[in-house]
Short mmCIF file of C-alpha atoms and ligand atoms in Angstrom, two decimals:
data_model
loop_
_atom_site.label_atom_id
_atom_site.label_comp_id
_atom_site.label_asym_id
_atom_site.label_seq_id
_atom_site.Cartn_x
_atom_site.Cartn_y
_atom_site.Cartn_z
CA UNK A 325 -29.84 3.07 -16.45
CA UNK A 326 -28.72 5.77 -14.04
CA UNK A 327 -31.01 8.69 -13.30
CA UNK A 328 -29.68 11.76 -11.57
CA UNK A 329 -32.04 14.37 -10.23
CA UNK A 330 -31.05 17.89 -9.28
CA UNK A 331 -27.52 17.08 -8.12
CA UNK A 332 -25.72 19.78 -6.17
CA UNK A 333 -22.16 19.45 -4.97
CA UNK A 334 -20.31 22.02 -2.88
CA UNK A 335 -16.81 21.96 -1.47
CA UNK A 336 -17.10 24.30 1.48
CA UNK A 337 -18.32 27.60 0.03
CA UNK A 338 -17.52 26.58 -3.52
CA UNK A 339 -20.42 25.36 -5.65
CA UNK A 340 -19.18 22.96 -8.30
CA UNK A 341 -22.41 21.30 -9.47
CA UNK A 342 -25.54 23.41 -9.50
CA UNK A 343 -28.52 21.17 -10.02
CA UNK A 344 -27.89 18.58 -12.72
CA UNK A 345 -30.69 16.33 -13.95
CA UNK A 346 -30.37 13.73 -16.67
CA UNK A 347 -30.68 10.04 -17.53
CA UNK A 348 -27.77 7.82 -18.58
CA UNK A 349 -29.19 4.94 -20.58
CA UNK A 350 -28.00 1.35 -20.71
CA UNK A 351 -26.08 0.12 -23.75
CA UNK A 352 -25.26 3.66 -24.84
CA UNK A 353 -22.11 5.70 -24.57
CA UNK A 354 -23.09 8.71 -22.48
CA UNK A 355 -20.62 11.58 -22.77
CA UNK A 356 -20.13 14.33 -20.23
CA UNK A 357 -18.28 17.19 -21.88
CA UNK A 358 -17.09 20.57 -20.70
CA UNK A 359 -14.01 22.69 -20.18
CA UNK A 360 -11.36 21.54 -17.82
CA UNK A 361 -12.41 22.56 -14.33
CA UNK A 362 -16.10 22.54 -15.24
CA UNK A 363 -16.88 19.70 -12.83
CA UNK A 364 -16.85 16.55 -14.99
CA UNK A 365 -14.69 14.58 -12.58
CA UNK A 366 -16.70 15.78 -9.63
CA UNK A 367 -19.91 14.75 -11.41
CA UNK A 368 -18.76 11.23 -12.17
CA UNK A 369 -17.30 10.81 -8.68
CA UNK A 370 -20.54 12.00 -7.15
CA UNK A 371 -22.63 9.68 -9.32
CA UNK A 372 -20.37 6.74 -8.41
CA UNK A 373 -20.66 7.53 -4.71
CA UNK A 374 -16.96 8.34 -4.22
CA UNK A 375 -18.05 11.85 -3.29
CA UNK A 376 -21.26 12.49 -1.43
CA UNK A 377 -23.72 14.77 -3.22
CA UNK A 378 -24.68 17.88 -1.26
CA UNK A 379 -28.24 17.30 -2.40
CA UNK A 380 -30.13 15.49 -5.13
CA UNK A 381 -30.97 11.91 -6.04
CA UNK A 382 -28.91 9.28 -7.84
CA UNK A 383 -30.87 6.22 -8.91
CA UNK A 384 -29.25 3.05 -10.22
CA UNK A 385 -31.89 1.01 -12.06
CA UNK A 386 -34.53 2.02 -9.56
CA UNK A 387 -32.25 1.86 -6.51
CA UNK A 388 -31.65 5.23 -4.86
CA UNK A 389 -28.09 5.70 -3.62
CA UNK A 390 -29.23 7.79 -0.68
CA UNK A 391 -31.54 5.02 0.58
CA UNK A 392 -28.82 2.35 0.66
CA UNK A 393 -27.13 1.13 3.82
CA UNK A 394 -23.39 0.41 3.96
CA UNK A 395 -23.72 -3.19 2.81
CA UNK A 396 -25.89 -2.20 -0.13
CA UNK A 397 -23.46 0.53 -1.17
CA UNK A 398 -20.60 -1.93 -1.05
CA UNK A 399 -22.62 -4.38 -3.12
CA UNK A 400 -23.39 -1.64 -5.64
CA UNK A 401 -19.71 -0.74 -5.90
CA UNK A 402 -18.97 -4.25 -7.06
CA UNK A 403 -21.25 -3.56 -10.03
CA UNK A 404 -19.23 -0.47 -10.95
CA UNK A 405 -16.03 -0.33 -12.98
CA UNK A 406 -14.11 2.90 -13.18
CA UNK A 407 -11.30 4.13 -15.41
CA UNK A 408 -9.53 7.06 -13.75
CA UNK A 409 -7.93 9.92 -15.59
CA UNK A 410 -4.34 8.84 -14.99
CA UNK A 411 -5.23 5.15 -15.01
CA UNK A 412 -4.73 4.86 -11.23
CA UNK A 413 -2.94 1.55 -11.67
CA UNK A 414 -1.40 0.18 -8.49
CA UNK A 415 2.31 0.96 -8.81
CA UNK A 416 3.38 -1.92 -6.64
CA UNK A 417 1.72 -4.52 -8.87
CA UNK A 418 2.26 -5.89 -12.35
CA UNK A 419 -0.28 -5.48 -15.13
CA UNK A 420 -1.72 -8.94 -14.51
CA UNK A 421 -1.90 -8.36 -10.74
CA UNK A 422 -3.66 -5.06 -11.31
CA UNK A 423 -6.32 -6.64 -13.48
CA UNK A 424 -6.64 -9.64 -11.19
CA UNK A 425 -6.97 -7.53 -8.05
CA UNK A 426 -10.78 -7.09 -7.99
CA UNK A 427 -11.21 -10.83 -8.51
CA UNK A 428 -8.70 -11.67 -5.82
CA UNK A 429 -10.47 -9.46 -3.31
CA UNK A 430 -14.05 -10.50 -3.90
CA UNK A 431 -14.66 -13.36 -6.28
CA UNK A 432 -14.84 -16.99 -5.33
CA UNK A 433 -12.97 -18.02 -8.48
CA UNK A 434 -10.11 -20.47 -8.38
CA UNK A 435 -6.68 -19.22 -9.28
CA UNK A 436 -6.87 -20.82 -12.72
CA UNK A 437 -10.25 -19.24 -13.42
CA UNK A 438 -8.90 -15.84 -12.43
CA UNK A 439 -5.91 -16.25 -14.73
CA UNK A 440 -8.24 -17.13 -17.56
CA UNK A 441 -10.42 -14.11 -16.94
CA UNK A 442 -7.36 -11.82 -16.74
CA UNK A 443 -6.05 -13.23 -20.04
CA UNK A 444 -9.44 -12.67 -21.63
CA UNK A 445 -9.66 -9.04 -20.48
CA UNK A 446 -6.10 -8.19 -21.48
CA UNK A 447 -6.75 -9.72 -24.90
CA UNK A 448 -9.94 -7.72 -25.15
CA UNK A 449 -8.03 -4.46 -24.76
CA UNK A 450 -5.34 -5.66 -27.16
CA UNK A 451 -2.62 -6.12 -24.60
CA UNK A 452 -1.62 -9.78 -24.69
CA UNK A 453 1.85 -10.61 -23.29
CA UNK A 454 2.10 -7.60 -21.01
CA UNK A 455 1.26 -9.51 -17.84
CA UNK A 456 4.58 -9.08 -16.11
CA UNK A 457 5.18 -5.38 -16.81
CA UNK A 458 4.83 -2.75 -14.10
CA UNK A 459 2.72 0.39 -14.53
CA UNK A 460 5.84 2.55 -14.80
CA UNK A 461 6.93 0.57 -17.87
CA UNK A 462 3.77 1.29 -19.86
CA UNK A 463 2.97 4.04 -22.34
CA UNK A 464 0.02 6.33 -21.70
CA UNK A 465 -2.25 4.41 -24.05
CA UNK A 466 -1.29 1.07 -22.52
CA UNK A 467 -2.00 2.35 -19.02
CA UNK A 468 -5.47 3.40 -20.08
CA UNK A 469 -6.10 0.02 -21.63
CA UNK A 470 -4.94 -1.82 -18.54
CA UNK A 471 -7.24 0.45 -16.53
CA UNK A 472 -10.12 -0.52 -18.83
CA UNK A 473 -9.29 -4.21 -18.46
CA UNK A 474 -9.26 -3.83 -14.66
CA UNK A 475 -12.55 -1.96 -14.75
CA UNK A 476 -14.34 -4.69 -16.71
CA UNK A 477 -12.74 -7.76 -15.17
CA UNK A 478 -15.48 -8.25 -12.59
CA UNK A 479 -18.31 -7.87 -15.14
CA UNK A 480 -19.62 -4.48 -14.08
CA UNK A 481 -23.08 -3.19 -14.94
CA UNK A 482 -21.90 0.42 -14.86
CA UNK A 483 -18.69 1.76 -16.38
CA UNK A 484 -17.32 5.23 -15.65
CA UNK A 485 -14.40 6.61 -17.63
CA UNK A 486 -12.78 9.89 -16.63
CA UNK A 487 -11.10 11.36 -19.69
CA UNK A 488 -10.02 7.99 -21.05
CA UNK A 489 -8.13 9.58 -23.92
CA UNK A 490 -6.58 12.64 -22.32
CA UNK A 491 -2.88 12.77 -23.04
CA UNK A 492 -3.08 10.31 -25.91
CA UNK A 493 -2.38 10.91 -29.58
CA UNK A 494 -5.48 11.27 -31.80
CA UNK A 495 -5.21 7.80 -33.33
CA UNK A 496 -4.85 6.02 -30.00
CA UNK A 497 -7.67 8.17 -28.64
CA UNK A 498 -10.05 6.92 -31.28
CA UNK A 499 -9.05 3.33 -30.65
CA UNK A 500 -9.76 3.74 -26.95
CA UNK A 501 -13.10 5.43 -27.69
CA UNK A 502 -14.15 2.64 -30.00
CA UNK A 503 -13.03 0.03 -27.52
CA UNK A 504 -15.20 1.55 -24.81
CA UNK A 505 -18.15 1.78 -27.19
CA UNK A 506 -17.80 -1.85 -28.25
CA UNK A 507 -17.51 -3.04 -24.66
CA UNK A 508 -20.59 -1.02 -23.74
CA UNK A 509 -22.61 -2.71 -26.47
CA UNK A 510 -21.19 -6.19 -25.91
CA UNK A 511 -21.86 -6.20 -22.19
CA UNK A 512 -24.96 -4.01 -22.46
CA UNK A 513 -23.83 -1.80 -19.61
CA UNK A 514 -24.40 1.82 -18.66
CA UNK A 515 -21.33 3.81 -19.58
CA UNK A 516 -20.47 7.40 -18.72
CA UNK A 517 -17.43 8.97 -20.34
CA UNK A 518 -15.94 12.34 -19.41
CA UNK A 519 -14.13 14.02 -22.22
CA UNK A 520 -13.19 17.32 -23.73
CA UNK A 521 -12.14 15.72 -26.98
CA UNK A 522 -14.11 16.76 -30.03
CA UNK A 523 -13.23 13.59 -31.93
CA UNK A 524 -14.87 11.51 -29.22
CA UNK A 525 -17.95 13.66 -29.34
CA UNK A 526 -18.40 13.19 -33.06
CA UNK A 527 -17.32 9.55 -33.05
CA UNK A 528 -19.14 7.95 -30.11
CA UNK A 529 -21.45 10.63 -28.72
CA UNK A 530 -24.78 8.83 -28.49
CA UNK A 531 -25.93 10.96 -25.58
CA UNK A 532 -24.02 14.11 -24.79
CA UNK A 533 -24.31 16.25 -21.66
CA UNK A 534 -22.54 19.60 -21.80
CA UNK A 535 -21.60 21.05 -18.42
CA UNK A 536 -21.00 24.77 -18.26
CA UNK A 537 -20.32 26.64 -15.02
CA UNK A 538 -21.70 23.74 -13.01
CA UNK A 539 -24.98 23.67 -14.93
CA UNK A 540 -26.26 21.27 -17.52
CA UNK A 541 -26.12 23.65 -20.47
CA UNK A 542 -27.02 21.45 -23.43
CA UNK A 543 -28.00 17.84 -24.02
CA UNK A 544 -28.26 15.85 -27.25
CA UNK A 545 -26.44 13.44 -29.56
CA UNK A 546 -23.58 13.69 -32.01
CA UNK A 547 -25.82 14.63 -34.95
CA UNK A 548 -27.56 17.34 -33.00
CA UNK A 549 -24.21 18.78 -31.92
CA UNK A 550 -23.49 19.73 -35.52
CA UNK A 551 -26.71 21.61 -36.06
CA UNK A 552 -27.28 23.15 -32.64
CA UNK A 553 -26.94 26.88 -32.09
CA UNK A 554 -25.97 26.94 -28.43
CA UNK A 555 -23.26 29.58 -28.27
CA UNK A 556 -21.23 28.20 -25.36
CA UNK A 557 -21.30 24.70 -26.79
CA UNK A 558 -20.18 25.92 -30.18
CA UNK A 559 -17.40 27.99 -28.63
CA UNK A 560 -16.29 24.92 -26.73
CA UNK A 561 -16.40 22.40 -29.57
CA UNK A 562 -15.73 24.42 -32.70
CA UNK A 563 -12.90 26.51 -31.47
CA UNK A 564 -10.59 26.82 -34.46
CA UNK A 565 -10.92 28.06 -38.02
CA UNK A 566 -11.20 24.65 -39.68
CA UNK A 567 -13.89 23.31 -37.40
CA UNK A 568 -15.77 26.60 -37.49
CA UNK A 569 -15.85 26.43 -41.27
CA UNK A 570 -16.85 22.76 -41.17
CA UNK A 571 -19.73 23.61 -38.93
CA UNK A 572 -20.97 26.27 -41.34
CA UNK B 1245 -8.21 25.35 17.85
CA UNK B 1246 -11.19 24.22 15.80
CA UNK B 1247 -8.81 22.94 13.16
CA UNK B 1248 -6.88 21.00 15.81
CA UNK B 1249 -10.05 19.31 17.06
CA UNK B 1250 -11.04 18.48 13.49
CA UNK B 1251 -7.64 16.94 12.84
CA UNK B 1252 -7.69 14.83 15.98
CA UNK B 1253 -11.27 13.80 15.23
CA UNK B 1254 -10.29 12.89 11.69
CA UNK B 1255 -7.37 10.82 12.99
CA UNK B 1256 -9.60 8.77 15.28
CA UNK B 1257 -12.26 8.36 12.61
CA UNK B 1258 -9.62 7.02 10.25
CA UNK B 1259 -8.40 4.64 12.96
CA UNK B 1260 -11.99 3.45 13.28
CA UNK B 1261 -11.95 2.47 9.62
CA UNK B 1262 -8.48 0.93 9.87
CA UNK B 1263 -8.99 -1.26 12.91
CA UNK B 1264 -11.41 -3.74 11.41
CA UNK B 1265 -11.24 -7.25 10.15
CA UNK B 1266 -9.65 -7.25 6.68
CA UNK B 1267 -12.00 -7.92 3.74
CA UNK B 1268 -9.69 -10.60 2.51
CA UNK B 1269 -7.26 -12.49 4.73
CA UNK B 1270 -4.99 -13.60 1.92
CA UNK B 1271 -4.52 -10.06 0.61
CA UNK B 1272 -3.86 -8.84 4.15
CA UNK B 1273 -1.15 -11.42 4.74
CA UNK B 1274 0.51 -10.58 1.44
CA UNK B 1275 0.57 -6.87 2.31
CA UNK B 1276 1.80 -7.66 5.82
CA UNK B 1277 4.81 -9.60 4.53
CA UNK B 1278 5.65 -6.77 2.15
CA UNK B 1279 5.39 -4.11 4.87
CA UNK B 1280 7.50 -6.18 7.28
CA UNK B 1281 10.19 -6.06 4.66
CA UNK B 1282 10.06 -2.36 3.81
CA UNK B 1283 9.15 -0.95 7.23
CA UNK B 1284 10.79 -3.55 9.46
CA UNK B 1285 13.83 -5.17 7.91
CA UNK B 1286 14.88 -2.07 6.03
CA UNK B 1287 14.87 -0.11 9.30
CA UNK B 1288 17.34 -2.41 11.02
CA UNK B 1289 20.60 -1.13 9.50
CA UNK B 1290 19.97 2.50 10.39
CA UNK B 1291 18.75 1.54 13.88
CA UNK B 1292 21.98 -0.43 14.46
CA UNK B 1293 24.30 2.26 13.17
CA UNK B 1294 22.67 5.10 15.10
CA UNK B 1295 22.53 2.97 18.25
CA UNK B 1296 26.20 2.06 18.08
CA UNK B 1297 27.26 5.70 17.88
CA UNK B 1298 24.84 6.83 20.56
CA UNK B 1299 26.03 3.98 22.80
CA UNK B 1300 29.61 5.09 22.31
CA UNK B 1301 28.82 8.70 23.14
CA UNK B 1302 26.89 7.66 26.24
CA UNK B 1303 29.78 5.53 27.52
CA UNK B 1304 32.34 8.25 26.97
CA UNK B 1305 30.10 10.75 28.71
CA UNK B 1306 29.47 8.54 31.73
CA UNK B 1307 33.09 7.40 31.97
CA UNK B 1308 34.21 11.00 32.06
CA UNK B 1309 31.71 12.15 34.68
CA UNK B 1310 32.08 9.03 36.82
CA UNK B 1311 35.88 8.86 36.78
CA UNK B 1312 36.22 9.88 40.42
CA UNK B 1313 37.70 6.91 42.36
CA UNK B 1314 34.90 7.10 44.96
CA UNK B 1315 32.62 5.39 42.39
CA UNK B 1316 32.92 1.63 41.91
CA UNK B 1317 34.51 0.54 38.64
CA UNK B 1318 31.35 -1.13 37.34
CA UNK B 1319 29.35 2.08 37.53
CA UNK B 1320 29.93 3.14 33.91
CA UNK B 1321 28.74 -0.16 32.46
CA UNK B 1322 25.77 -0.26 34.77
CA UNK B 1323 24.51 3.27 34.14
CA UNK B 1324 25.14 2.94 30.42
CA UNK B 1325 23.01 -0.17 30.26
CA UNK B 1326 20.21 1.44 32.25
CA UNK B 1327 20.22 4.62 30.16
CA UNK B 1328 20.27 2.71 26.89
CA UNK B 1329 17.55 0.24 27.76
CA UNK B 1330 15.23 2.73 29.37
CA UNK B 1331 15.60 5.80 27.18
CA UNK B 1332 18.04 5.78 24.32
CA UNK B 1333 17.23 2.55 22.51
CA UNK B 1334 13.48 3.03 22.32
CA UNK B 1335 13.16 6.82 22.21
CA UNK B 1336 16.16 7.89 20.19
CA UNK B 1337 15.57 5.17 17.62
CA UNK B 1338 11.88 6.01 17.65
CA UNK B 1339 12.71 9.56 16.60
CA UNK B 1340 15.08 8.36 13.91
CA UNK B 1341 12.53 5.92 12.55
CA UNK B 1342 9.82 8.59 12.66
CA UNK B 1343 11.94 10.29 10.02
CA UNK B 1344 12.61 7.24 7.93
CA UNK B 1345 9.37 5.27 8.19
CA UNK B 1346 7.05 8.25 8.71
CA UNK B 1347 8.10 10.02 5.54
CA UNK B 1348 7.98 6.80 3.58
CA UNK B 1349 4.44 5.95 4.67
CA UNK B 1350 3.11 9.47 4.18
CA UNK B 1351 4.60 9.91 0.73
CA UNK B 1352 3.49 6.46 -0.42
CA UNK B 1353 -0.11 6.96 0.72
CA UNK B 1354 -0.14 10.59 -0.41
CA UNK B 1355 0.97 9.58 -3.89
CA UNK B 1356 -1.70 6.89 -3.99
CA UNK B 1357 -4.26 9.49 -2.98
CA UNK B 1358 -3.38 12.09 -5.62
CA UNK B 1359 -3.01 9.51 -8.40
CA UNK B 1360 -6.51 8.23 -7.49
CA UNK B 1361 -5.27 4.77 -6.53
CA UNK B 1362 -7.16 5.12 -3.24
CA UNK B 1363 -10.33 6.08 -5.15
CA UNK B 1364 -9.77 3.04 -7.34
CA UNK B 1365 -9.73 0.81 -4.25
CA UNK B 1366 -12.82 2.50 -2.81
CA UNK B 1367 -14.83 2.15 -5.99
CA UNK B 1368 -14.06 -1.57 -6.02
CA UNK B 1369 -15.71 -1.74 -2.61
CA UNK B 1370 -12.41 -2.29 -0.79
CA UNK B 1371 -12.05 -0.59 2.61
CA UNK B 1372 -8.94 1.24 1.44
CA UNK B 1373 -7.95 2.55 4.87
CA UNK B 1374 -8.03 -0.94 6.29
CA UNK B 1375 -6.35 -2.55 3.27
CA UNK B 1376 -3.49 -0.04 3.11
CA UNK B 1377 -2.91 1.06 6.70
CA UNK B 1378 -3.61 -1.95 8.92
CA UNK B 1379 -0.71 -3.99 7.45
CA UNK B 1380 1.65 -1.04 7.95
CA UNK B 1381 0.72 -0.56 11.60
CA UNK B 1382 0.76 -4.29 12.30
CA UNK B 1383 4.06 -4.93 10.54
CA UNK B 1384 5.84 -2.02 12.17
CA UNK B 1385 4.57 -2.96 15.64
CA UNK B 1386 5.51 -6.61 15.13
CA UNK B 1387 9.04 -5.50 14.34
CA UNK B 1388 9.26 -3.23 17.35
CA UNK B 1389 10.74 -5.81 19.76
CA UNK B 1390 13.32 -6.79 17.15
CA UNK B 1391 14.30 -3.18 16.57
CA UNK B 1392 14.53 -2.38 20.28
CA UNK B 1393 16.54 -5.52 21.11
CA UNK B 1394 18.97 -4.97 18.26
CA UNK B 1395 19.36 -1.33 19.22
CA UNK B 1396 20.20 -2.24 22.81
CA UNK B 1397 22.84 -4.72 21.70
CA UNK B 1398 24.36 -2.39 19.09
CA UNK B 1399 24.47 0.46 21.57
CA UNK B 1400 26.20 -1.68 24.18
CA UNK B 1401 28.60 -3.07 21.61
CA UNK B 1402 29.37 0.43 20.32
CA UNK B 1403 29.86 1.67 23.86
CA UNK B 1404 32.12 -1.20 24.76
CA UNK B 1405 34.24 -0.78 21.64
CA UNK B 1406 34.67 3.00 21.87
CA UNK B 1407 35.06 2.90 25.62
CA UNK B 1408 37.95 0.50 25.30
CA UNK B 1409 39.53 2.24 22.36
CA UNK B 1410 39.43 5.58 24.11
CA UNK B 1411 40.94 4.00 27.19
CA UNK B 1412 38.09 5.28 29.35
CA UNK B 1413 37.74 1.90 31.05
CA UNK B 1414 38.70 -1.73 30.76
CA UNK B 1415 36.64 -4.31 28.94
CA UNK B 1416 36.23 -6.31 32.14
CA UNK B 1417 34.94 -3.36 34.16
CA UNK B 1418 32.43 -2.43 31.49
CA UNK B 1419 31.07 -5.94 30.93
CA UNK B 1420 30.90 -6.49 34.66
CA UNK B 1421 28.79 -3.35 35.05
CA UNK B 1422 26.59 -4.17 32.08
CA UNK B 1423 25.67 -7.55 33.57
CA UNK B 1424 25.18 -6.31 37.12
CA UNK B 1425 21.70 -6.73 38.60
CA UNK B 1426 20.00 -7.31 35.28
CA UNK B 1427 16.32 -6.57 35.63
CA UNK B 1428 13.95 -7.99 33.03
CA UNK B 1429 11.49 -5.22 33.83
CA UNK B 1430 13.87 -2.85 32.05
CA UNK B 1431 13.56 -4.92 28.91
CA UNK B 1432 9.78 -4.98 29.17
CA UNK B 1433 9.83 -1.24 29.71
CA UNK B 1434 11.89 -0.58 26.60
CA UNK B 1435 9.73 -2.91 24.52
CA UNK B 1436 6.50 -1.35 25.74
CA UNK B 1437 7.74 2.08 24.76
CA UNK B 1438 8.88 0.80 21.38
CA UNK B 1439 5.46 -0.72 20.66
CA UNK B 1440 3.65 2.51 21.49
CA UNK B 1441 6.09 4.60 19.44
CA UNK B 1442 5.78 2.40 16.41
CA UNK B 1443 2.02 2.57 16.60
CA UNK B 1444 2.22 6.36 16.79
CA UNK B 1445 4.64 6.68 13.87
CA UNK B 1446 2.71 4.34 11.57
CA UNK B 1447 -0.73 5.71 12.38
CA UNK B 1448 0.08 9.43 12.43
CA UNK B 1449 1.98 9.30 9.16
CA UNK B 1450 -0.69 7.11 7.55
CA UNK B 1451 -3.26 9.72 8.54
CA UNK B 1452 -1.21 12.51 6.99
CA UNK B 1453 -0.63 10.58 3.77
CA UNK B 1454 -4.12 9.16 3.41
CA UNK B 1455 -5.81 12.55 3.77
CA UNK B 1456 -3.67 14.52 1.29
CA UNK B 1457 -5.55 16.70 -1.18
CA UNK B 1458 -3.90 18.45 -4.10
CA UNK B 1459 -0.72 17.48 -5.90
CA UNK B 1460 2.94 16.60 -5.55
CA UNK B 1461 3.67 19.68 -3.46
CA UNK B 1462 1.05 18.69 -0.90
CA UNK B 1463 2.48 15.18 -0.73
CA UNK B 1464 5.85 16.66 0.22
CA UNK B 1465 4.23 18.85 2.85
CA UNK B 1466 2.25 15.92 4.24
CA UNK B 1467 5.42 13.90 4.50
CA UNK B 1468 7.15 16.66 6.49
CA UNK B 1469 4.15 17.08 8.76
CA UNK B 1470 3.97 13.34 9.29
CA UNK B 1471 7.54 13.32 10.60
CA UNK B 1472 7.19 16.43 12.75
CA UNK B 1473 3.87 15.39 14.26
CA UNK B 1474 5.01 11.80 14.86
CA UNK B 1475 8.03 13.16 16.74
CA UNK B 1476 5.95 15.50 18.87
CA UNK B 1477 3.38 12.85 19.77
CA UNK B 1478 6.19 10.37 20.42
CA UNK B 1479 8.01 12.68 22.82
CA UNK B 1480 4.77 13.49 24.63
CA UNK B 1481 4.03 9.76 24.90
CA UNK B 1482 7.54 9.20 26.20
CA UNK B 1483 6.93 11.60 29.04
CA UNK B 1484 3.59 9.97 29.86
CA UNK B 1485 4.99 6.44 29.69
CA UNK B 1486 8.05 7.31 31.72
CA UNK B 1487 5.92 8.68 34.52
CA UNK B 1488 3.57 5.69 34.41
CA UNK B 1489 6.11 2.88 34.08
CA UNK B 1490 8.99 3.97 36.31
N1 LIG C 2086 -11.84 17.85 -3.26
C1 LIG C 2086 -12.07 19.08 -3.74
N2 LIG C 2086 -12.09 20.14 -2.92
C2 LIG C 2086 -12.31 21.38 -3.38
N3 LIG C 2086 -12.54 21.69 -4.67
C3 LIG C 2086 -12.54 20.68 -5.56
C4 LIG C 2086 -12.30 19.32 -5.15
N4 LIG C 2086 -12.37 18.53 -6.24
C5 LIG C 2086 -12.62 19.36 -7.28
N5 LIG C 2086 -12.72 20.63 -6.88
C6 LIG C 2086 -13.02 21.81 -7.74
O1 LIG C 2086 -14.13 21.51 -8.55
C7 LIG C 2086 -13.98 22.08 -9.83
C8 LIG C 2086 -14.24 21.02 -10.89
O2 LIG C 2086 -13.18 20.09 -10.90
P1 LIG C 2086 -13.16 18.82 -11.82
O3 LIG C 2086 -14.42 18.08 -11.68
O4 LIG C 2086 -11.92 18.08 -11.50
O5 LIG C 2086 -13.07 19.42 -13.27
P2 LIG C 2086 -12.94 18.66 -14.66
O6 LIG C 2086 -14.14 19.03 -15.43
O7 LIG C 2086 -11.70 19.18 -15.28
O8 LIG C 2086 -12.85 17.21 -14.36
C9 LIG C 2086 -12.60 22.66 -9.89
O9 LIG C 2086 -12.71 24.06 -9.78
C10 LIG C 2086 -11.88 22.07 -8.71
O10 LIG C 2086 -10.97 22.99 -8.18
MG1 LIG C 2087 -11.33 15.91 -14.63
#
């Protein structure tokens, strides 16, 4: 469980997050939604500690980020897996080397154990027999799946996914969404997913946080989304004729 | 002025993160071998070619200005060797490599920054500055003596060849002058300069690449700045070193 309390984040004069408070529960897919540029990436980077919050508290299962020393932060990072928007695979490495990398850096596993774990994770994301390919040889959907495999290889307790299905076709998007949901339940981890995809919202939105102008504008689940009467949320989600009619 | 102080401060803060013991020795060695290949070995051909031509130009220049019979015949070879070992081999090649290696490092790190590969390292708990930059600086400095030595030899060989072909002097006269009163301090001097230059090039361009924000355009700009700033710092260091070491 990750609690965030009154998070503010400024870049110079520019206020991006203006006091966000919520709780991301374990074993659930928590969605952060909002228009592009609304601050989703900044929020997830701030929560993960990649960016420092201007003010506010971030609490990982009772441990406040601001109270940790360098060693404790580093230890916490090893409990975090992150899937970046473009995949952020290391160009100079093959698929297998990418997935193996976190193990190579920090685990005490033998080489054979690492290989086994890499095989398991690549199988889990439905990418067997891709070990020797380089990132540039993969399709968008494959890159995302490799990124997921790399994020889960070291058994994280927290998983952050920044627009895991942006740039993918609708069918692949749903597969990726379901994959993340299954992994969340299997490993019983705390997962935060940034998205602006309505399919994801309706498919896996167990806890949805809508960011608007840097504020938390609406919060609920995928059933509540359908019946809510928040104007900005409705404008954001039900933005064409068909979905508007569906909603009515 | 404030911006300048911030930049210099940022550079030294980054160095503070870079110059630490690597998290993982095996990963460091693997990166080091790779960087020795791309920053070191791949710099040798251009260093040799440029040196040979510069050596030739230097010989022709000296032969022409020292053609008066009051000078001894070995003078061209002697002054050429001195000029090449003390200034041309380290400094000229330093400037050339600032272009080649500096832009490569800055664009590689800049691309990693904007594609979030550096964030990916950080979130794994890797000290990304140390993991990415230390092997580059180490590899490029380790190759410095090789680059300087090869440059000296190529420059002398180029000078000898063109000098003879142009009829400016005889092979015997040149080689006699080149070998006259060889001072190993000159070699040390050239190597010391080379080491400092390579440190400057690798660290300044790493700083520019590592701290990129924005997109592809900014990576291009960072790469240009890396080269320009490396050259300026290198030339300033040359002046300082020349006054200290001579
Ligand atoms: N490092 C930064 N410096 C300045 N502004 C930034 C930085 N990162 C993000 N921003 C700004 O914060 C806002 C939110 O960005 P972001 O979180 O990437 O949006 P999105 O919801 O599309 O992920 C944008 O206006 C962006 O320009
Ligand atoms: Mg984003």
